[in-house]
XYZ file of C-alpha atoms in Angstrom:
775
model
C 315.502 287.787 -50.184
C 315.934 284.287 -48.973
C 313.625 282.863 -46.148
C 314.503 279.599 -44.579
C 312.043 277.565 -42.354
C 312.701 274.740 -39.974
C 312.685 271.391 -41.432
C 309.793 269.049 -40.712
C 307.730 266.469 -42.344
C 304.873 268.989 -43.366
C 303.834 269.014 -47.062
C 304.629 272.453 -48.508
C 301.367 273.812 -50.187
C 301.599 277.631 -50.792
C 302.652 280.958 -49.808
C 300.154 283.774 -49.761
C 301.106 287.380 -49.789
C 298.806 289.624 -47.939
C 300.641 292.907 -48.155
C 304.288 294.108 -48.931
C 305.484 293.120 -45.534
C 303.134 290.261 -44.517
C 302.721 286.806 -45.745
C 301.507 283.266 -44.762
C 303.180 279.930 -45.386
C 300.602 277.152 -45.660
C 301.564 273.618 -45.335
C 299.725 270.104 -44.827
C 300.663 268.398 -41.648
C 300.060 264.736 -41.194
C 297.562 263.918 -38.644
C 296.909 260.610 -36.759
C 293.995 259.660 -39.091
C 294.453 259.409 -42.865
C 293.839 263.154 -43.421
C 295.861 266.274 -43.048
C 295.798 269.430 -40.722
C 296.293 272.737 -42.241
C 299.366 274.629 -40.651
C 299.730 278.324 -41.166
C 302.980 280.281 -40.464
C 302.900 284.188 -40.516
C 306.069 285.601 -42.262
C 307.531 288.884 -42.233
C 308.523 289.536 -45.828
C 310.506 292.682 -45.124
C 312.845 291.225 -42.895
C 312.600 287.446 -44.373
C 311.816 285.975 -40.922
C 309.146 284.080 -39.250
C 306.825 286.010 -36.874
C 305.665 284.335 -33.678
C 302.217 283.750 -35.039
C 301.755 280.046 -36.067
C 298.596 277.972 -35.664
C 297.104 274.580 -36.838
C 293.492 274.089 -38.194
C 291.607 270.833 -37.677
C 290.849 269.929 -41.089
C 291.818 266.170 -40.821
C 288.283 265.079 -41.448
C 287.936 266.863 -44.649
C 291.406 267.304 -46.083
C 292.953 264.379 -47.841
C 295.413 265.976 -50.128
C 296.203 269.224 -51.926
C 292.975 268.591 -54.150
C 290.732 269.217 -51.147
C 291.690 272.791 -50.579
C 289.899 275.314 -52.799
C 291.613 278.510 -52.260
C 294.543 280.069 -50.393
C 294.966 283.910 -50.342
C 294.221 285.958 -53.385
C 291.950 288.516 -51.366
C 294.619 290.743 -50.241
C 292.229 292.634 -47.850
C 291.249 289.495 -45.949
C 293.143 286.508 -47.430
C 291.374 283.175 -47.037
C 291.926 279.666 -46.973
C 288.831 277.314 -47.982
C 288.515 273.499 -48.237
C 285.891 271.066 -48.444
C 285.346 267.222 -47.777
C 285.104 264.724 -50.598
C 281.273 264.628 -50.768
C 281.076 268.540 -51.103
C 278.598 268.647 -48.153
C 280.313 271.309 -46.106
C 282.744 274.294 -46.938
C 285.066 275.374 -44.316
C 286.791 279.012 -44.415
C 289.549 280.401 -42.294
C 290.620 284.088 -42.605
C 294.562 283.924 -42.520
C 295.895 285.350 -39.387
C 292.922 284.015 -37.205
C 292.426 280.525 -36.023
C 288.652 280.699 -36.276
C 286.960 278.291 -38.719
C 283.584 279.366 -40.389
C 281.570 276.170 -41.444
C 279.007 276.686 -44.442
C 276.713 273.685 -45.047
C 276.149 272.894 -48.695
C 272.199 272.563 -48.700
C 271.831 270.863 -52.059
C 272.902 267.332 -53.049
C 274.797 266.296 -55.947
C 277.362 269.152 -55.916
C 279.989 268.397 -58.361
C 281.972 271.509 -58.171
C 282.658 274.548 -55.784
C 284.703 277.591 -56.788
C 285.522 280.568 -54.614
C 285.794 284.040 -56.383
C 287.523 286.969 -54.534
C 288.956 290.312 -55.365
C 292.390 290.449 -56.534
C 293.256 293.796 -55.189
C 294.557 294.637 -51.616
C 292.168 297.859 -51.613
C 289.084 295.922 -52.836
C 286.265 295.050 -50.564
C 286.463 291.959 -48.420
C 283.774 290.279 -50.236
C 283.652 286.816 -51.859
C 281.356 284.506 -53.780
C 280.937 280.745 -53.564
C 279.840 279.131 -56.812
C 278.074 275.655 -56.691
C 277.469 273.495 -59.840
C 275.622 270.175 -60.217
C 275.224 268.272 -63.497
C 272.195 270.084 -64.283
C 272.264 273.482 -62.316
C 274.371 276.171 -60.756
C 273.902 278.892 -58.123
C 275.994 280.925 -56.116
C 276.133 282.702 -52.655
C 277.678 286.116 -51.881
C 279.606 286.601 -48.405
C 281.096 289.551 -46.601
C 283.968 289.495 -44.245
C 284.384 291.734 -41.156
C 288.089 292.582 -41.082
C 288.082 293.627 -37.443
C 286.380 290.427 -35.949
C 287.022 288.066 -39.096
C 283.526 286.964 -39.101
C 281.832 286.012 -42.280
C 278.289 286.766 -42.930
C 276.057 285.786 -46.089
C 274.776 288.796 -48.010
C 272.530 287.446 -50.597
C 272.238 284.538 -53.181
C 272.558 284.481 -56.859
C 269.283 282.727 -58.581
C 269.754 279.153 -59.145
C 269.547 278.435 -62.974
C 269.344 275.251 -64.887
C 272.106 274.466 -67.341
C 275.794 275.561 -67.489
C 277.138 278.927 -66.390
C 280.645 280.570 -65.671
C 281.182 283.077 -62.936
C 284.022 285.677 -62.736
C 284.961 288.230 -60.240
C 286.692 291.781 -60.766
C 286.845 295.042 -59.162
C 286.103 298.347 -61.000
C 288.852 300.791 -61.922
C 288.839 302.468 -58.588
C 288.779 299.122 -56.682
C 285.610 300.454 -54.657
C 283.289 297.539 -55.629
C 283.706 293.907 -56.278
C 281.467 292.805 -59.578
C 280.521 289.240 -60.549
C 279.952 288.566 -64.227
C 277.731 285.510 -64.665
C 278.006 283.882 -68.175
C 275.382 281.512 -69.622
C 274.688 280.362 -73.055
C 271.942 282.979 -73.559
C 272.904 286.019 -71.530
C 275.610 287.782 -69.478
C 274.522 289.311 -66.152
C 276.463 291.579 -63.977
C 276.060 291.605 -60.019
C 277.634 293.914 -57.330
C 278.859 292.355 -54.051
C 276.943 294.798 -52.336
C 273.517 294.354 -53.949
C 271.445 291.557 -55.296
C 270.007 293.677 -58.029
C 271.402 293.010 -61.530
C 273.733 295.841 -62.528
C 273.626 294.888 -66.341
C 272.220 292.317 -68.779
C 273.207 291.354 -72.206
C 271.723 288.706 -74.465
C 274.357 286.380 -75.906
C 272.657 283.473 -77.704
C 274.050 284.554 -80.899
C 277.614 285.086 -79.640
C 278.064 282.171 -77.345
C 277.130 278.879 -79.338
C 279.405 276.719 -76.912
C 279.625 276.496 -73.347
C 282.123 278.788 -71.659
C 284.492 276.696 -69.525
C 286.821 279.526 -67.914
C 286.696 283.226 -68.094
C 288.092 286.409 -66.819
C 286.194 289.780 -66.773
C 286.861 293.525 -66.500
C 283.924 295.809 -65.444
C 283.820 299.571 -65.714
C 281.289 301.540 -63.850
C 279.614 304.221 -65.989
C 276.946 306.992 -65.021
C 274.351 304.880 -66.909
C 275.222 301.666 -65.736
C 278.309 299.315 -66.256
C 280.265 298.028 -69.106
C 281.810 294.586 -69.189
C 284.222 292.711 -71.308
C 285.493 289.147 -70.805
C 287.699 286.530 -72.359
C 286.515 283.094 -72.271
C 287.766 279.604 -73.097
C 284.952 277.681 -74.784
C 284.207 273.962 -74.580
C 285.964 273.403 -77.670
C 289.119 275.147 -76.470
C 288.687 278.256 -78.544
C 289.432 281.579 -77.129
C 287.075 284.820 -77.448
C 286.671 288.296 -76.292
C 283.105 289.540 -75.745
C 282.328 293.129 -75.004
C 278.835 293.972 -73.815
C 277.395 290.966 -75.323
C 279.162 291.603 -78.691
C 281.913 289.109 -79.920
C 285.009 290.980 -80.719
C 287.433 288.323 -81.790
C 287.798 284.507 -81.652
C 291.024 282.576 -81.702
C 290.507 278.753 -82.660
C 292.830 277.249 -80.248
C 290.952 274.067 -80.369
C 292.940 273.486 -83.754
C 296.238 273.277 -82.134
C 298.365 269.990 -82.077
C 296.763 268.911 -85.665
C 297.931 265.521 -86.734
C 296.417 264.958 -90.082
C 295.007 266.864 -92.926
C 293.532 266.649 -96.349
C 292.551 269.090 -99.178
C 288.922 268.830 -100.663
C 287.295 270.808 -103.286
C 283.425 270.842 -103.016
C 283.235 271.126 -106.928
C 285.627 268.282 -107.522
C 285.497 266.255 -110.743
C 285.302 262.540 -109.142
C 281.445 262.318 -109.559
C 281.799 263.721 -113.401
C 284.504 261.392 -113.992
C 282.428 258.496 -113.032
C 279.601 259.689 -115.072
C 281.817 260.020 -118.050
C 283.113 256.382 -117.458
C 279.323 255.217 -117.434
C 278.561 257.006 -120.612
C 281.803 255.416 -122.206
C 280.319 251.883 -121.726
C 276.971 252.732 -123.325
C 275.813 253.060 -126.902
C 275.906 256.490 -128.648
C 272.045 257.035 -128.368
C 271.987 255.861 -124.658
C 275.115 257.948 -123.906
C 273.613 261.128 -125.313
C 270.304 260.652 -123.382
C 272.398 260.013 -120.184
C 274.399 263.239 -120.661
C 271.108 265.230 -121.448
C 269.521 263.901 -118.350
C 272.674 264.706 -116.414
C 272.736 268.311 -117.874
C 268.891 268.778 -116.927
C 269.620 267.720 -113.367
C 272.606 269.872 -113.011
C 270.448 272.905 -114.271
C 267.646 271.907 -111.900
C 270.061 271.711 -108.951
C 272.440 274.469 -109.532
C 270.568 277.150 -111.496
C 268.599 278.664 -108.587
C 271.838 279.003 -106.520
C 273.756 280.464 -109.641
C 270.906 282.927 -110.028
C 270.996 284.201 -106.622
C 274.726 284.505 -106.586
C 274.838 286.430 -109.781
C 274.418 289.956 -108.298
C 277.204 289.267 -105.784
C 279.338 287.791 -108.381
C 279.075 290.974 -110.720
C 279.625 293.366 -107.765
C 282.854 291.479 -106.562
C 284.135 291.674 -109.992
C 284.294 295.324 -109.744
C 284.721 296.019 -106.015
C 287.041 294.546 -103.500
C 285.683 291.578 -101.469
C 286.964 289.202 -98.729
C 285.923 286.335 -100.974
C 288.236 285.588 -103.690
C 286.775 285.740 -107.351
C 289.048 282.949 -108.347
C 287.385 280.187 -106.274
C 285.873 278.758 -109.445
C 289.662 278.060 -110.313
C 290.195 275.804 -107.270
C 291.611 278.386 -104.967
C 288.390 277.859 -102.420
C 289.406 274.479 -101.432
C 288.557 273.130 -97.969
C 291.068 271.661 -95.499
C 289.898 268.753 -93.266
C 291.754 268.941 -90.227
C 292.100 266.319 -87.253
C 293.584 267.065 -83.943
C 295.159 264.930 -81.244
C 292.469 265.923 -78.769
C 289.762 264.503 -80.977
C 288.406 267.269 -83.057
C 287.751 267.480 -86.709
C 287.203 270.812 -88.417
C 286.992 272.255 -92.063
C 289.057 275.576 -93.086
C 287.899 277.439 -96.104
C 291.105 278.507 -97.840
C 289.247 280.708 -100.180
C 288.096 282.794 -97.105
C 291.332 283.264 -95.224
C 291.080 280.007 -93.484
C 287.725 280.618 -91.951
C 286.416 277.654 -89.752
C 283.385 276.353 -91.384
C 282.697 273.657 -88.929
C 284.353 272.210 -85.777
C 283.118 269.012 -84.118
C 284.215 266.915 -81.296
C 284.731 263.532 -82.921
C 285.556 261.360 -79.947
C 284.785 262.045 -76.103
C 287.766 262.041 -73.483
C 290.564 261.168 -75.914
C 293.717 263.238 -75.228
C 295.580 261.318 -77.834
C 293.638 260.412 -80.877
C 295.835 258.263 -83.054
C 294.517 259.567 -86.540
C 296.798 258.090 -89.278
C 295.339 259.711 -92.464
C 292.178 261.507 -93.928
C 290.789 260.999 -97.256
C 287.951 262.708 -99.205
C 285.727 261.600 -101.720
C 282.108 262.198 -103.024
C 281.634 264.850 -100.326
C 282.633 262.830 -97.454
C 285.758 262.901 -95.367
C 287.061 259.656 -93.805
C 289.142 259.855 -90.792
C 291.342 256.585 -90.394
C 292.567 255.809 -86.942
C 295.419 253.516 -85.821
C 293.055 251.054 -84.129
C 291.401 250.442 -87.423
C 288.294 252.429 -86.871
C 287.145 255.071 -89.184
C 284.813 258.002 -88.982
C 282.898 259.542 -92.016
C 282.099 263.317 -91.891
C 279.779 265.337 -94.415
C 282.296 267.942 -95.647
C 279.633 270.514 -96.144
C 277.876 270.241 -92.726
C 280.115 268.485 -90.412
C 277.730 265.907 -89.495
C 279.128 262.510 -88.830
C 277.459 260.077 -91.048
C 279.073 256.770 -90.105
C 281.490 255.004 -87.898
C 283.163 251.693 -87.894
C 284.366 249.848 -84.912
C 288.180 249.181 -84.078
C 289.530 245.999 -86.009
C 293.208 245.860 -86.025
C 296.044 248.112 -84.474
C 298.035 249.580 -87.452
C 301.304 251.558 -87.362
C 300.677 253.515 -90.634
C 298.167 253.445 -93.500
C 298.941 253.298 -97.566
C 296.608 253.904 -100.184
C 296.979 252.042 -103.365
C 295.361 253.207 -106.663
C 292.381 251.204 -107.579
C 290.547 252.904 -110.541
C 288.803 256.097 -109.500
C 289.375 255.508 -105.904
C 292.286 254.620 -103.712
C 292.283 251.381 -101.663
C 293.309 251.470 -97.992
C 296.015 249.233 -96.891
C 296.952 249.094 -93.091
C 300.612 248.415 -92.269
C 301.276 246.566 -88.838
C 304.046 247.625 -86.285
C 306.868 245.381 -87.984
C 305.894 246.716 -91.549
C 303.547 243.898 -92.365
C 300.455 244.645 -94.485
C 297.199 243.663 -92.907
C 295.114 241.046 -94.459
C 293.046 243.705 -96.433
C 295.961 244.119 -98.798
C 295.317 240.620 -100.484
C 291.493 240.183 -100.377
C 290.638 242.296 -103.315
C 293.357 241.043 -105.577
C 294.886 244.307 -106.454
C 298.219 244.066 -108.127
C 300.368 246.695 -106.430
C 303.837 247.296 -104.938
C 304.050 248.501 -101.343
C 307.285 249.781 -99.510
C 306.844 249.491 -95.732
C 309.275 250.381 -92.852
C 309.899 247.697 -90.174
C 311.024 249.319 -87.008
C 314.362 251.201 -87.265
C 316.357 248.651 -89.157
C 314.577 247.396 -92.198
C 312.731 248.355 -95.395
C 310.451 245.893 -96.971
C 308.944 245.470 -100.471
C 305.532 243.848 -100.944
C 303.495 242.779 -104.086
C 299.749 242.451 -102.909
C 298.977 240.215 -105.814
C 301.620 237.623 -104.929
C 303.044 235.933 -101.872
C 302.456 237.200 -98.342
C 306.346 237.319 -98.003
C 308.133 240.312 -98.812
C 309.647 240.650 -102.313
C 312.667 242.255 -101.152
C 314.255 243.591 -97.871
C 316.804 246.335 -97.165
C 318.658 246.382 -93.921
C 320.870 249.194 -92.629
C 324.322 248.250 -91.178
C 325.041 247.385 -87.744
C 325.140 250.656 -85.548
C 322.616 252.471 -87.731
C 318.923 253.163 -87.471
C 316.230 254.489 -89.875
C 314.893 257.823 -88.904
C 312.943 258.726 -91.973
C 311.589 257.384 -95.314
C 310.113 259.643 -98.008
C 308.824 258.941 -101.593
C 307.756 261.041 -104.417
C 304.280 262.826 -103.807
C 301.280 261.213 -105.251
C 300.872 264.019 -107.490
C 304.092 264.930 -109.044
C 303.807 265.708 -112.741
C 306.841 266.257 -115.110
C 306.374 268.799 -117.731
C 309.622 267.962 -119.658
C 311.584 264.783 -119.695
C 314.837 266.694 -120.167
C 316.698 269.824 -119.458
C 317.604 271.903 -122.546
C 321.258 273.394 -122.355
C 322.410 276.614 -123.639
C 323.681 274.870 -126.726
C 320.228 273.224 -127.425
C 321.439 269.939 -126.344
C 319.195 267.958 -123.868
C 320.193 266.356 -120.509
C 317.593 263.642 -119.988
C 316.086 263.391 -116.445
C 316.117 260.087 -114.752
C 312.441 259.700 -113.833
C 311.197 256.723 -111.704
C 307.909 257.030 -109.910
C 309.182 254.156 -107.487
C 311.908 256.152 -105.725
C 312.358 256.132 -101.965
C 314.843 258.164 -99.927
C 315.929 256.441 -96.692
C 317.617 258.189 -93.926
C 319.782 256.250 -91.337
C 321.788 257.765 -88.583
C 324.747 256.232 -86.632
C 326.540 257.418 -83.624
C 327.939 260.491 -85.350
C 326.933 259.711 -89.037
C 323.975 260.139 -91.273
C 323.611 257.928 -94.415
C 321.048 258.666 -97.174
C 319.991 255.669 -99.370
C 318.186 256.109 -102.913
C 316.248 252.920 -103.462
C 313.948 251.584 -106.321
C 310.749 250.751 -104.530
C 309.902 247.847 -106.839
C 313.181 245.875 -107.056
C 314.875 247.219 -103.801
C 318.108 247.917 -105.469
C 320.166 250.776 -104.165
C 320.499 253.593 -106.861
C 322.670 255.992 -104.863
C 324.220 256.470 -101.325
C 325.757 259.297 -99.485
C 327.442 259.277 -96.074
C 328.474 262.261 -93.741
C 330.376 262.032 -90.680
C 330.806 264.293 -87.471
C 326.971 264.781 -87.804
C 325.062 265.992 -84.680
C 322.204 263.502 -84.823
C 320.342 265.433 -81.991
C 319.785 268.355 -84.606
C 316.868 268.154 -87.111
C 317.596 266.045 -90.162
C 315.100 266.523 -92.958
C 314.834 265.203 -96.625
C 312.443 265.295 -99.464
C 312.427 263.934 -103.226
C 310.538 265.089 -106.167
C 310.526 264.559 -109.816
C 314.312 263.801 -110.789
C 315.929 265.624 -107.567
C 316.044 265.235 -103.973
C 317.506 267.378 -101.065
C 318.276 266.866 -97.288
C 319.683 268.882 -94.467
C 321.674 268.317 -91.213
C 324.134 269.796 -88.664
C 327.820 268.799 -89.188
C 331.281 269.636 -87.679
C 334.378 269.644 -89.638
C 335.952 266.222 -90.691
C 338.784 265.236 -92.870
C 336.666 265.265 -95.893
C 334.981 268.675 -95.340
C 335.937 271.702 -93.373
C 332.516 273.016 -93.316
C 330.763 273.272 -89.882
C 327.186 274.097 -89.318
C 323.887 273.480 -91.045
C 324.100 271.950 -94.380
C 321.686 271.681 -97.326
C 322.494 269.179 -100.058
C 320.604 269.015 -103.325
C 321.180 266.257 -105.971
C 319.801 265.799 -109.205
C 319.257 262.587 -111.153
C 320.005 262.188 -115.018
C 320.114 259.151 -117.382
C 323.371 259.859 -118.654
C 326.412 262.506 -117.981
C 326.524 263.357 -121.569
C 323.968 265.591 -123.378
C 321.491 264.003 -125.948
C 322.568 260.439 -124.468
C 320.012 258.447 -123.019
C 322.398 255.337 -122.285
C 320.739 251.990 -122.483
C 317.257 253.339 -122.202
C 317.780 255.212 -125.567
C 316.455 252.412 -127.790
C 314.208 250.656 -125.200
C 310.535 250.608 -126.011
C 309.526 249.685 -122.454
C 311.086 250.063 -119.115
C 310.801 247.769 -115.865
C 312.265 248.301 -112.615
C 312.723 244.417 -112.135
C 314.845 243.709 -115.125
C 317.660 245.988 -116.736
C 317.596 248.529 -114.096
C 319.907 251.509 -114.856
C 322.120 253.634 -112.417
C 321.364 257.295 -112.516
C 324.023 260.011 -113.016
C 324.062 262.033 -109.927
C 324.943 265.628 -109.650
C 325.247 267.056 -106.064
C 325.824 270.443 -104.587
C 326.113 271.500 -100.870
C 325.105 274.736 -99.227
C 325.927 276.258 -95.696
C 322.456 277.558 -94.311
C 321.890 279.922 -91.314
C 319.711 277.518 -89.249
C 318.137 273.992 -89.062
C 315.321 272.759 -91.090
C 312.918 270.528 -89.431
C 310.705 269.583 -92.267
C 310.749 269.789 -96.100
C 308.147 269.793 -98.853
C 307.886 270.592 -102.610
C 305.273 272.838 -104.229
C 302.865 271.226 -106.559
C 301.075 272.620 -109.385
C 298.644 271.091 -111.793
C 300.886 270.282 -114.830
C 304.279 270.708 -113.321
C 305.050 273.565 -115.631
C 305.715 276.380 -112.982
C 309.106 276.183 -111.333
C 309.083 274.362 -107.977
C 309.938 275.732 -104.579
C 311.652 273.691 -101.599
C 309.330 274.601 -98.655
C 311.275 274.380 -95.421
C 310.183 274.759 -91.962
C 312.769 276.712 -89.632
C 311.832 276.094 -86.032
C 314.537 278.587 -84.678
C 313.116 281.645 -86.546
C 309.361 280.097 -86.286
C 308.892 280.734 -90.098
C 308.477 278.711 -93.428
C 310.516 279.595 -96.479
C 310.024 278.699 -100.100
C 313.473 278.410 -101.789
C 313.140 278.612 -105.691
C 314.595 275.563 -107.261
C 316.853 277.474 -109.706
C 318.758 278.753 -106.705
C 319.311 275.166 -105.653
C 320.554 274.007 -109.175
C 323.545 271.718 -108.540
C 324.947 272.598 -112.061
C 325.783 276.010 -110.950
C 329.509 276.707 -112.103
C 331.935 276.531 -109.109
C 334.762 279.275 -108.874
C 333.912 281.168 -112.127
C 331.318 283.217 -113.681
C 328.739 281.378 -115.848
C 329.495 281.510 -119.563
C 327.006 282.992 -121.964
C 325.394 279.497 -122.436
C 325.256 278.847 -118.791
C 323.707 282.146 -118.118
C 321.190 281.419 -120.946
C 319.996 278.423 -118.932
C 319.482 280.738 -115.855
C 322.380 279.482 -114.057
C 324.563 281.662 -111.605
C 327.810 281.340 -109.954
C 327.914 278.824 -107.046
C 328.000 280.550 -103.670
C 328.496 277.951 -100.733
C 326.473 280.210 -98.419
C 323.032 280.424 -98.852
C 321.213 282.955 -96.811
C 317.464 282.950 -96.892
C 316.190 286.003 -98.625
C 313.435 287.786 -96.784
C 311.100 287.553 -99.817
C 311.354 283.734 -99.403
C 309.438 283.812 -95.812
C 306.072 282.703 -96.660
C 304.860 283.449 -93.040
C 305.961 286.891 -93.226
C 305.849 288.522 -89.927
C 303.868 285.694 -88.213
C 305.475 283.180 -86.006
C 304.443 279.526 -86.408
C 305.488 276.981 -83.867
C 305.695 273.263 -83.680
C 305.094 272.752 -87.555
C 305.222 268.931 -88.297
C 303.850 268.643 -91.808
C 303.766 270.998 -94.954
C 301.051 270.069 -97.679
C 300.779 271.606 -101.106
C 297.743 271.307 -103.339
C 297.540 272.332 -107.066
C 294.651 274.557 -108.476
C 293.070 274.863 -111.878
C 295.563 277.725 -112.549
C 298.945 276.328 -113.266
C 300.744 279.378 -111.695
C 299.226 279.008 -108.248
C 299.528 276.219 -105.571
C 297.958 276.314 -101.967
C 300.177 275.577 -99.075
C 298.927 274.268 -95.555
C 301.220 273.576 -92.518
C 299.996 272.148 -89.402
C 301.237 270.846 -86.046
C 300.942 272.990 -82.968
C 300.192 276.006 -85.019
C 298.363 275.948 -88.397
C 299.260 278.412 -91.280
C 297.919 278.411 -94.973
C 298.879 280.741 -97.955
C 298.551 280.926 -101.800
C 301.905 280.801 -103.596
C 302.834 281.523 -107.302
C 306.401 280.328 -107.872
C 306.634 281.419 -111.427
C 304.494 284.457 -110.690
C 300.799 284.696 -111.550
C 301.267 284.553 -115.305
C 297.674 283.386 -115.975
C 295.886 285.802 -113.957
C 294.985 289.333 -114.516
C 297.130 291.839 -112.818
C 295.514 293.789 -109.868
C 295.909 296.921 -111.720
C 293.624 295.788 -114.492
C 290.578 297.864 -114.140
C 287.108 296.310 -115.660
C 285.327 299.686 -114.833
C 287.938 301.413 -117.176
C 287.690 298.806 -119.765
C 283.815 299.089 -119.675
C 284.058 302.924 -120.027
C 286.504 302.522 -122.851
C 283.995 300.253 -124.777
C 281.163 302.577 -124.100
C 283.172 305.607 -125.258
C 283.967 303.698 -128.559
C 280.394 302.785 -129.101
C 279.184 306.278 -128.480
C 282.020 307.517 -130.923
C 281.017 305.134 -133.549
C 277.441 305.951 -133.104
C 278.160 309.775 -133.424
C 280.449 309.373 -136.207
C 278.341 306.919 -138.493
C 275.998 309.528 -139.701
C 278.768 311.925 -140.682
C 280.444 309.080 -142.469
C 277.463 308.098 -144.390
C 276.770 311.829 -145.375
C 280.250 312.326 -146.500
C 280.030 309.108 -148.823
C 276.874 310.462 -150.301
C 278.429 313.870 -150.901
C 281.218 312.228 -152.632
C 278.971 310.263 -154.919
C 277.024 313.435 -155.880
C 280.335 315.267 -156.674
C 281.711 312.324 -158.868
C 278.393 312.355 -160.909
């Protein structure tokens, strides 16, 4: 059905549906003054025509825009239109269909908020509630509407209470009565629209630690009273459902739009490393005394807690528990998370991502520019783009210190400086701030200057860049990535099937630059110290509006994009390219580095031998990361974010080995290396999906953290959604299988001890008898 109204200069506001056949079109009509009059037009929804009923309400002294109108329609039995003036001193109400205006004077001063709650059902009672709020108190009045005369009378008032409260309205299952649910930080009270007596009360001081901002409720009338459940949005942004005062579930929606995260272990070894460093500079007697005192202090601080946790530790070793018994191996790390809306939270990875604390770090900030989070000595430091920092206690969430803004930075880099990392701010054009030079640290930095240049700096020398890389005209840099800070290499070479070795090209200073043109994408592999180009690759007919992702680790790198057919390639679709770097193309040959005692990126730099292979993949990859383990012994997995399927996959590195034989089956030696025949189409195995059946949206970053178990790594992804899991790329080879039964082992030991105890006398008796016989 299409309904056309005569053209006018009125401002359309809303259409209210009173029944299946009747509706009202509400518009704001410019008055001679600066305000608006409210124009109401009756509509025949069945015929799609305007009826003859049309009237105008004199509201130009109160209505100065759409924000002045509080309510239109909703109560289908007697739809209303209500508005108030800017000072909230008078409330005016009109029952749609009549031209009568009821004025309600607001008796209290300082009212900041007025809200009207009505029934949503057409068969519900024609009652409504007006809620008033000031900065320190709230109260409400209940009104009844006479449908025949459209007159409004006050029924009763809800008590005025100090503090914050939220009121919701809803009918019962038979739509016979309208109930109002009043939610405060300490209790939930149910009122009926026909009686000022409370229908039910529940204490909620342990359930609602934060103020409720908005809520919706459902009330069921029982023989013994009423039952209520309500969903609410808390002050932090979290969602929760409460049934008769008992919390049913909570969704931490306040953690959406995460922009920075960092791993932290409450039992990290930073303090121990510093203590050992102190002992290393002392004499043997002093170092021994220092260590003895340290051990005694540790016993004094940790023994009571250890003793209290002993029963639970013993119990959980035999019985299933929500708490992992592998926390002592680093699987219970916490994640410190910062959101764009100004919140900082801690999640416990050992307890299925339980929120340990969640604080509002800054007030009234809808775009908090956090650039990085660092953790050290029990404190998490949040670094903001205006140069300010915020320190939070990791255990309690208490803000311990703040520093004021200093200088606007585009990014933040961290330079190793002994046991800690030194922070260096990078300005918009890629120039390090003055802090990079004040401490005399000798370090190399690679920064990005706009979308055209990459700059290399030495903080111990001139404040001018050491080298500069500029992309050709028509290209712009969209991404620059480097090897992860923790990227251990377990083997310097790859052993082939004939026992020869291909030596890996290992350079900790590699940087992979992605630049796009009008329909091209170029990938540049640079040495971060000298700025020399080690490898380049260009692809044409690329759709640069599609996601382009890249990653680099150890001696290999990968990237993905969408490309159409071209003169060089007949492939069309999403492509994933993997390249490996070696010192030489010949096994057992290290080239010019073979006899070199030392290596420098500044002099005598060598070009790597690059082996690449491309795969067609079913969908786009928006982000890439690589799993990290403690020693790098476990095979790595390429972690890819798939926005189309809303999932994250982990592709095993052997699947992406660019040395897979093309067009033929692998030989016995190749098969011994684990190589399989090359297949250009790479389908994502369902077993690779880390998110399983869960949908994750808006993932911007994926982080991997090693644990004390070489087989296991922790994965955490964040953006609009957050997701974390535990991953064992080479299977949990250093963990007992779940089928291992400690109870069965103990029973076996007890049975053996009982058998030995029972057979020992028999054995001794037999030996004595043999000695008598021999004599």
